[in-house]
Amino acid sequence: MKQLTEQLAQAVVRPRQRNTYKGSFGKILIVGGNAQFGGAAIMSASAAVYAGAGLVSVATDPVNRSALHARLPEAMILDAASSALETAIRQATVIVIGPGLGTDNAALAILKRVFTAIEQTQVLIIDGSAITLVAAHHLDYPNAQLIWTPHQVEWQRLSGLALSEQTVTASQQAASLIPGIIVAKSSQTHVFVGEDVYENMAGGPAMATGGSGDTLTGIIAAFAGQFQPLKQAVLAAVFVHSHVADIVAMNSYVALPTMVIRELPAYLKQLSES
């Protein structure tokens, strides 16, 4: 087993080249946020913007429009149920599906539209309730560069492993049957990439609050849009999220997602120059 380290992240996050523009740093589409869980999509989008994504759009329930514009004017918005969704998917380099999406029929319809429209060259991050929908409805995996970000209960649904059975060995065997990179979130997160297993030593109990997973998803999306190869970008994103939370936790009882998001640009600047 290998460990995620700051040295690994330093090799990924480098200074930006002068002759670039916003399109050079990824076009990210966040699909999620129903009327009840709009905050999840907003946190994911905020993390993507603050982690350096060039362009971020959010396909969400229209009820979230005012909140998103007020909290994150850098992001664009569209109705997830509208015909504009397919156009937005075609224009994106990285698509996130799941934060606050819900598990009702409307959410399932949106998920199926994303799976149908996605192309092989695009990165698709499947998170939260989208994982639950895939498992519950036995959906075929889409043909794309897949990244899965399940917490332990979602991993149980996707892998069939009960929580008590989720050893590293058993999870690695289950992960080998699912295409893509799997970020299995827990108090000791592991990332499964092919035959390799990476253990994240950063992070702690201050992160145990709603929205931490949505924040991680946004950071992964931003890194996937900016850095290559994809494997290294994902590994660096997982480390950065937890390490920044550790920095926040030095002076705070909880590392709220919004607090972690605010600290991202300064830490990434430091990382890029080290």
mmCIF file of C-alpha atoms in Angstrom:
data_model
loop_
_atom_site.group_PDB
_atom_site.id
_atom_site.type_symbol
_atom_site.label_atom_id
_atom_site.label_comp_id
_atom_site.label_asym_id
_atom_site.label_seq_id
_atom_site.Cartn_x
_atom_site.Cartn_y
_atom_site.Cartn_z
ATOM 1 C CA MET A 1 0.000 0.000 0.000
ATOM 2 C CA LYS A 2 1.211 3.482 -0.879
ATOM 3 C CA GLN A 3 0.613 6.712 1.012
ATOM 4 C CA LEU A 4 -0.595 10.073 -0.230
ATOM 5 C CA THR A 5 1.946 12.761 0.575
ATOM 6 C CA GLU A 6 2.538 16.448 0.097
ATOM 7 C CA GLN A 7 5.422 15.581 -2.218
ATOM 8 C CA LEU A 8 2.982 13.825 -4.534
ATOM 9 C CA ALA A 9 0.741 16.909 -4.555
ATOM 10 C CA GLN A 10 3.724 19.195 -5.185
ATOM 11 C CA ALA A 11 4.547 17.242 -8.329
ATOM 12 C CA VAL A 12 1.025 17.839 -9.636
ATOM 13 C CA VAL A 13 0.241 21.427 -8.629
ATOM 14 C CA ARG A 14 2.725 23.581 -10.507
ATOM 15 C CA PRO A 15 2.789 27.325 -11.304
ATOM 16 C CA ARG A 16 0.448 28.407 -14.074
ATOM 17 C CA GLN A 17 1.914 29.201 -17.445
ATOM 18 C CA ARG A 18 1.581 32.842 -18.477
ATOM 19 C CA ASN A 19 0.152 32.190 -21.947
ATOM 20 C CA THR A 20 -3.133 30.618 -20.781
ATOM 21 C CA TYR A 21 -6.762 31.594 -20.324
ATOM 22 C CA LYS A 22 -9.793 30.316 -18.411
ATOM 23 C CA GLY A 23 -10.438 27.552 -20.931
ATOM 24 C CA SER A 24 -6.983 26.163 -20.174
ATOM 25 C CA PHE A 25 -8.001 25.118 -16.665
ATOM 26 C CA GLY A 26 -10.983 22.919 -17.269
ATOM 27 C CA LYS A 27 -14.665 23.334 -18.013
ATOM 28 C CA ILE A 28 -16.489 21.768 -15.105
ATOM 29 C CA LEU A 29 -20.183 20.878 -14.962
ATOM 30 C CA ILE A 30 -21.735 20.038 -11.579
ATOM 31 C CA VAL A 31 -25.069 18.210 -11.912
ATOM 32 C CA GLY A 32 -26.959 18.074 -8.630
ATOM 33 C CA GLY A 33 -28.778 20.016 -5.991
ATOM 34 C CA ASN A 34 -32.493 19.335 -5.853
ATOM 35 C CA ALA A 35 -34.893 21.622 -3.977
ATOM 36 C CA GLN A 36 -33.905 20.108 -0.619
ATOM 37 C CA PHE A 37 -30.150 19.650 -1.022
ATOM 38 C CA GLY A 38 -29.053 22.637 -3.076
ATOM 39 C CA GLY A 39 -26.181 23.335 -0.711
ATOM 40 C CA ALA A 40 -24.382 20.179 -1.798
ATOM 41 C CA ALA A 41 -24.101 21.356 -5.404
ATOM 42 C CA ILE A 42 -23.119 24.860 -4.273
ATOM 43 C CA MET A 43 -20.313 23.507 -2.075
ATOM 44 C CA SER A 44 -19.060 21.232 -4.843
ATOM 45 C CA ALA A 45 -19.061 24.115 -7.315
ATOM 46 C CA SER A 46 -17.399 26.452 -4.809
ATOM 47 C CA ALA A 47 -14.630 23.943 -4.176
ATOM 48 C CA ALA A 48 -14.066 23.581 -7.919
ATOM 49 C CA VAL A 49 -13.795 27.355 -8.400
ATOM 50 C CA TYR A 50 -11.503 27.880 -5.407
ATOM 51 C CA ALA A 51 -9.322 24.930 -6.462
ATOM 52 C CA GLY A 52 -8.606 26.639 -9.759
ATOM 53 C CA ALA A 53 -11.156 25.402 -12.311
ATOM 54 C CA GLY A 54 -11.363 27.765 -15.263
ATOM 55 C CA LEU A 55 -15.113 27.605 -15.878
ATOM 56 C CA VAL A 56 -17.751 26.076 -13.612
ATOM 57 C CA SER A 57 -21.411 25.537 -14.463
ATOM 58 C CA VAL A 58 -24.085 24.065 -12.214
ATOM 59 C CA ALA A 59 -27.076 22.131 -13.540
ATOM 60 C CA THR A 60 -29.524 22.212 -10.673
ATOM 61 C CA ASP A 61 -33.094 22.830 -9.558
ATOM 62 C CA PRO A 62 -34.052 26.425 -10.440
ATOM 63 C CA VAL A 63 -34.901 27.073 -6.769
ATOM 64 C CA ASN A 64 -31.138 27.200 -6.114
ATOM 65 C CA ARG A 65 -30.459 30.006 -8.581
ATOM 66 C CA SER A 66 -30.477 32.943 -6.155
ATOM 67 C CA ALA A 67 -28.430 31.125 -3.519
ATOM 68 C CA LEU A 68 -25.801 30.066 -6.041
ATOM 69 C CA HIS A 69 -25.489 33.529 -7.557
ATOM 70 C CA ALA A 70 -25.239 35.103 -4.108
ATOM 71 C CA ARG A 71 -22.581 32.722 -2.803
ATOM 72 C CA LEU A 72 -20.654 32.011 -5.999
ATOM 73 C CA PRO A 73 -21.038 34.629 -8.736
ATOM 74 C CA GLU A 74 -18.171 32.977 -10.637
ATOM 75 C CA ALA A 75 -20.385 29.993 -11.523
ATOM 76 C CA MET A 76 -22.963 29.729 -14.290
ATOM 77 C CA ILE A 77 -26.301 27.986 -13.780
ATOM 78 C CA LEU A 78 -28.826 26.020 -15.787
ATOM 79 C CA ASP A 79 -31.958 24.014 -15.091
ATOM 80 C CA ALA A 80 -30.949 20.348 -14.777
ATOM 81 C CA ALA A 81 -34.297 19.242 -16.138
ATOM 82 C CA SER A 82 -34.067 21.402 -19.270
ATOM 83 C CA SER A 83 -32.843 20.527 -22.754
ATOM 84 C CA ALA A 84 -29.763 22.674 -22.057
ATOM 85 C CA LEU A 85 -28.245 19.835 -20.025
ATOM 86 C CA GLU A 86 -26.994 17.851 -23.028
ATOM 87 C CA THR A 87 -25.394 20.960 -24.530
ATOM 88 C CA ALA A 88 -23.642 21.706 -21.246
ATOM 89 C CA ILE A 89 -22.359 18.137 -21.063
ATOM 90 C CA ARG A 90 -20.894 18.325 -24.564
ATOM 91 C CA GLN A 91 -19.068 21.547 -23.671
ATOM 92 C CA ALA A 92 -17.571 20.249 -20.416
ATOM 93 C CA THR A 93 -14.265 18.479 -19.906
ATOM 94 C CA VAL A 94 -15.235 17.178 -16.451
ATOM 95 C CA ILE A 95 -18.748 16.356 -15.274
ATOM 96 C CA VAL A 96 -19.770 15.736 -11.666
ATOM 97 C CA ILE A 97 -23.083 13.977 -11.074
ATOM 98 C CA GLY A 98 -24.636 13.415 -7.680
ATOM 99 C CA PRO A 99 -24.107 16.102 -5.016
ATOM 100 C CA GLY A 100 -27.578 16.705 -3.596
ATOM 101 C CA LEU A 101 -29.203 15.139 -6.661
ATOM 102 C CA GLY A 102 -31.653 13.007 -4.693
ATOM 103 C CA THR A 103 -32.912 9.512 -5.443
ATOM 104 C CA ASP A 104 -36.416 10.105 -6.815
ATOM 105 C CA ASN A 105 -37.595 9.490 -10.368
ATOM 106 C CA ALA A 106 -36.619 12.989 -11.464
ATOM 107 C CA ALA A 107 -33.063 12.411 -10.227
ATOM 108 C CA LEU A 108 -32.921 9.037 -11.970
ATOM 109 C CA ALA A 109 -34.029 10.633 -15.238
ATOM 110 C CA ILE A 110 -31.282 13.266 -14.993
ATOM 111 C CA LEU A 111 -28.664 10.617 -14.208
ATOM 112 C CA LYS A 112 -29.692 8.557 -17.226
ATOM 113 C CA ARG A 113 -29.470 11.631 -19.458
ATOM 114 C CA VAL A 114 -25.932 12.291 -18.237
ATOM 115 C CA PHE A 115 -24.902 8.667 -18.773
ATOM 116 C CA THR A 116 -26.318 8.743 -22.293
ATOM 117 C CA ALA A 117 -24.704 12.043 -23.292
ATOM 118 C CA ILE A 118 -21.243 11.489 -21.818
ATOM 119 C CA GLU A 119 -18.396 10.695 -24.196
ATOM 120 C CA GLN A 120 -15.405 8.415 -23.805
ATOM 121 C CA THR A 121 -12.881 11.254 -23.626
ATOM 122 C CA GLN A 122 -14.660 13.064 -20.803
ATOM 123 C CA VAL A 123 -14.105 12.645 -17.087
ATOM 124 C CA LEU A 124 -17.226 11.711 -15.114
ATOM 125 C CA ILE A 125 -17.200 11.875 -11.312
ATOM 126 C CA ILE A 126 -20.048 9.857 -9.802
ATOM 127 C CA ASP A 127 -20.848 10.953 -6.271
ATOM 128 C CA GLY A 128 -23.439 10.772 -3.531
ATOM 129 C CA SER A 129 -26.979 9.881 -4.502
ATOM 130 C CA ALA A 130 -25.879 9.095 -8.068
ATOM 131 C CA ILE A 131 -23.945 6.125 -6.658
ATOM 132 C CA THR A 132 -27.047 5.003 -4.784
ATOM 133 C CA LEU A 133 -29.119 5.236 -7.970
ATOM 134 C CA VAL A 134 -26.561 3.255 -9.991
ATOM 135 C CA ALA A 135 -26.585 0.484 -7.383
ATOM 136 C CA ALA A 136 -30.344 0.461 -6.770
ATOM 137 C CA HIS A 137 -31.293 0.382 -10.448
ATOM 138 C CA HIS A 138 -28.363 -1.750 -11.653
ATOM 139 C CA LEU A 139 -27.476 0.824 -14.289
ATOM 140 C CA ASP A 140 -24.851 0.039 -16.904
ATOM 141 C CA TYR A 141 -21.621 1.918 -16.369
ATOM 142 C CA PRO A 142 -21.130 4.728 -18.885
ATOM 143 C CA ASN A 143 -18.203 4.713 -21.293
ATOM 144 C CA ALA A 144 -16.071 7.548 -19.897
ATOM 145 C CA GLN A 145 -13.106 8.187 -17.620
ATOM 146 C CA LEU A 146 -14.876 7.332 -14.369
ATOM 147 C CA ILE A 147 -14.136 8.452 -10.822
ATOM 148 C CA TRP A 148 -16.322 7.189 -7.958
ATOM 149 C CA THR A 149 -16.399 8.908 -4.551
ATOM 150 C CA PRO A 150 -18.497 6.721 -2.210
ATOM 151 C CA HIS A 151 -18.648 6.981 1.547
ATOM 152 C CA GLN A 152 -18.850 3.668 3.403
ATOM 153 C CA VAL A 153 -22.614 3.146 3.082
ATOM 154 C CA GLU A 154 -22.540 4.067 -0.621
ATOM 155 C CA TRP A 155 -19.588 1.735 -1.112
ATOM 156 C CA GLN A 156 -21.635 -1.006 0.531
ATOM 157 C CA ARG A 157 -24.413 -0.417 -2.022
ATOM 158 C CA LEU A 158 -22.027 -0.324 -4.965
ATOM 159 C CA SER A 159 -19.672 -3.140 -3.979
ATOM 160 C CA GLY A 160 -21.993 -5.404 -2.009
ATOM 161 C CA LEU A 161 -19.574 -5.358 0.935
ATOM 162 C CA ALA A 162 -21.132 -4.829 4.350
ATOM 163 C CA LEU A 163 -19.410 -2.214 6.488
ATOM 164 C CA SER A 164 -17.800 -4.946 8.610
ATOM 165 C CA GLU A 165 -16.441 -6.589 5.448
ATOM 166 C CA GLN A 166 -14.813 -3.475 3.974
ATOM 167 C CA THR A 167 -11.212 -4.446 4.512
ATOM 168 C CA VAL A 168 -8.619 -3.052 2.136
ATOM 169 C CA THR A 169 -8.192 -6.425 0.473
ATOM 170 C CA ALA A 170 -11.915 -7.019 0.005
ATOM 171 C CA SER A 171 -12.485 -3.484 -1.228
ATOM 172 C CA GLN A 172 -9.617 -3.792 -3.690
ATOM 173 C CA GLN A 173 -11.118 -6.973 -5.089
ATOM 174 C CA ALA A 174 -14.518 -5.297 -5.442
ATOM 175 C CA ALA A 175 -12.949 -2.215 -6.994
ATOM 176 C CA SER A 176 -11.281 -4.351 -9.665
ATOM 177 C CA LEU A 177 -14.753 -5.177 -11.022
ATOM 178 C CA ILE A 178 -15.781 -1.531 -11.384
ATOM 179 C CA PRO A 179 -14.231 0.637 -14.120
ATOM 180 C CA GLY A 180 -12.404 3.773 -13.100
ATOM 181 C CA ILE A 181 -10.790 5.217 -9.988
ATOM 182 C CA ILE A 182 -12.528 4.664 -6.662
ATOM 183 C CA VAL A 183 -12.065 7.058 -3.748
ATOM 184 C CA ALA A 184 -13.476 5.105 -0.808
ATOM 185 C CA LYS A 185 -14.096 7.738 1.840
ATOM 186 C CA SER A 186 -13.858 6.914 5.536
ATOM 187 C CA SER A 187 -11.847 7.936 8.582
ATOM 188 C CA GLN A 188 -8.961 6.387 6.638
ATOM 189 C CA THR A 189 -9.730 7.036 2.976
ATOM 190 C CA HIS A 190 -8.287 4.681 0.375
ATOM 191 C CA VAL A 191 -7.987 5.276 -3.352
ATOM 192 C CA PHE A 192 -8.116 2.247 -5.643
ATOM 193 C CA VAL A 193 -6.454 2.730 -9.039
ATOM 194 C CA GLY A 194 -5.998 -0.467 -11.004
ATOM 195 C CA GLU A 195 -3.812 -2.743 -8.892
ATOM 196 C CA ASP A 196 -2.579 0.129 -6.715
ATOM 197 C CA VAL A 197 -3.999 1.167 -3.346
ATOM 198 C CA TYR A 198 -3.236 4.565 -1.814
ATOM 199 C CA GLU A 199 -3.890 5.422 1.812
ATOM 200 C CA ASN A 200 -4.627 9.000 2.822
ATOM 201 C CA MET A 201 -2.913 9.790 6.122
ATOM 202 C CA ALA A 202 -4.115 13.406 6.182
ATOM 203 C CA GLY A 203 -7.451 14.508 7.599
ATOM 204 C CA GLY A 204 -9.189 13.893 10.899
ATOM 205 C CA PRO A 205 -12.431 14.059 12.881
ATOM 206 C CA ALA A 206 -12.793 17.816 12.355
ATOM 207 C CA MET A 207 -13.887 16.931 8.803
ATOM 208 C CA ALA A 208 -16.841 14.851 10.029
ATOM 209 C CA THR A 209 -19.542 17.280 8.991
ATOM 210 C CA GLY A 210 -22.059 17.522 6.178
ATOM 211 C CA GLY A 211 -20.641 18.767 2.898
ATOM 212 C CA SER A 212 -17.086 17.462 3.262
ATOM 213 C CA GLY A 213 -17.662 14.896 0.523
ATOM 214 C CA ASP A 214 -19.190 17.499 -1.780
ATOM 215 C CA THR A 215 -16.132 19.665 -1.257
ATOM 216 C CA LEU A 216 -13.796 16.797 -2.107
ATOM 217 C CA THR A 217 -15.768 16.121 -5.283
ATOM 218 C CA GLY A 218 -15.339 19.723 -6.409
ATOM 219 C CA ILE A 219 -11.599 19.662 -5.763
ATOM 220 C CA ILE A 220 -11.216 16.412 -7.698
ATOM 221 C CA ALA A 221 -13.146 17.963 -10.590
ATOM 222 C CA ALA A 222 -10.941 21.061 -10.603
ATOM 223 C CA PHE A 223 -7.739 19.012 -10.524
ATOM 224 C CA ALA A 224 -8.989 16.662 -13.256
ATOM 225 C CA GLY A 225 -9.658 19.714 -15.412
ATOM 226 C CA GLN A 226 -6.226 21.250 -14.829
ATOM 227 C CA PHE A 227 -3.660 18.504 -14.334
ATOM 228 C CA GLN A 228 -2.480 15.338 -16.040
ATOM 229 C CA PRO A 229 -2.275 12.406 -15.771
ATOM 230 C CA LEU A 230 -5.731 11.863 -14.308
ATOM 231 C CA LYS A 231 -4.574 9.342 -11.714
ATOM 232 C CA GLN A 232 -2.058 11.752 -10.202
ATOM 233 C CA ALA A 233 -4.583 14.596 -10.294
ATOM 234 C CA VAL A 234 -7.095 12.558 -8.281
ATOM 235 C CA LEU A 235 -4.513 11.455 -5.729
ATOM 236 C CA ALA A 236 -3.307 15.025 -5.256
ATOM 237 C CA ALA A 237 -6.879 16.283 -4.849
ATOM 238 C CA VAL A 238 -7.648 13.767 -2.120
ATOM 239 C CA PHE A 239 -4.535 14.746 -0.205
ATOM 240 C CA VAL A 240 -5.054 18.494 -0.633
ATOM 241 C CA HIS A 241 -8.630 18.353 0.640
ATOM 242 C CA SER A 242 -7.663 16.557 3.838
ATOM 243 C CA HIS A 243 -4.455 18.506 4.399
ATOM 244 C CA VAL A 244 -6.204 21.863 4.096
ATOM 245 C CA ALA A 245 -8.814 20.600 6.564
ATOM 246 C CA ASP A 246 -5.964 19.768 8.944
ATOM 247 C CA ILE A 247 -4.695 23.335 8.586
ATOM 248 C CA VAL A 248 -8.150 24.684 9.429
ATOM 249 C CA ALA A 249 -8.451 22.264 12.374
ATOM 250 C CA MET A 250 -5.301 23.680 13.956
ATOM 251 C CA ASN A 251 -7.389 26.636 15.146
ATOM 252 C CA SER A 252 -10.949 25.356 14.830
ATOM 253 C CA TYR A 253 -12.952 22.586 16.471
ATOM 254 C CA VAL A 254 -14.553 21.703 13.132
ATOM 255 C CA ALA A 255 -13.228 22.130 9.612
ATOM 256 C CA LEU A 256 -16.421 23.247 7.927
ATOM 257 C CA PRO A 257 -16.472 22.756 4.162
ATOM 258 C CA THR A 258 -16.837 26.495 3.575
ATOM 259 C CA MET A 259 -13.777 27.112 5.754
ATOM 260 C CA VAL A 260 -11.739 24.532 3.859
ATOM 261 C CA ILE A 261 -12.836 25.997 0.525
ATOM 262 C CA ARG A 262 -11.688 29.487 1.519
ATOM 263 C CA GLU A 263 -8.217 28.181 2.398
ATOM 264 C CA LEU A 264 -7.658 26.359 -0.893
ATOM 265 C CA PRO A 265 -6.196 29.171 -3.065
ATOM 266 C CA ALA A 266 -3.536 30.132 -0.520
ATOM 267 C CA TYR A 267 -2.434 26.541 0.043
ATOM 268 C CA LEU A 268 -2.348 25.777 -3.677
ATOM 269 C CA LYS A 269 -0.218 28.864 -4.236
ATOM 270 C CA GLN A 270 2.204 27.658 -1.568
ATOM 271 C CA LEU A 271 2.198 24.159 -3.016
ATOM 272 C CA SER A 272 2.886 25.343 -6.558
ATOM 273 C CA GLU A 273 5.944 27.326 -5.472
ATOM 274 C CA SER A 274 7.527 24.691 -3.241
#
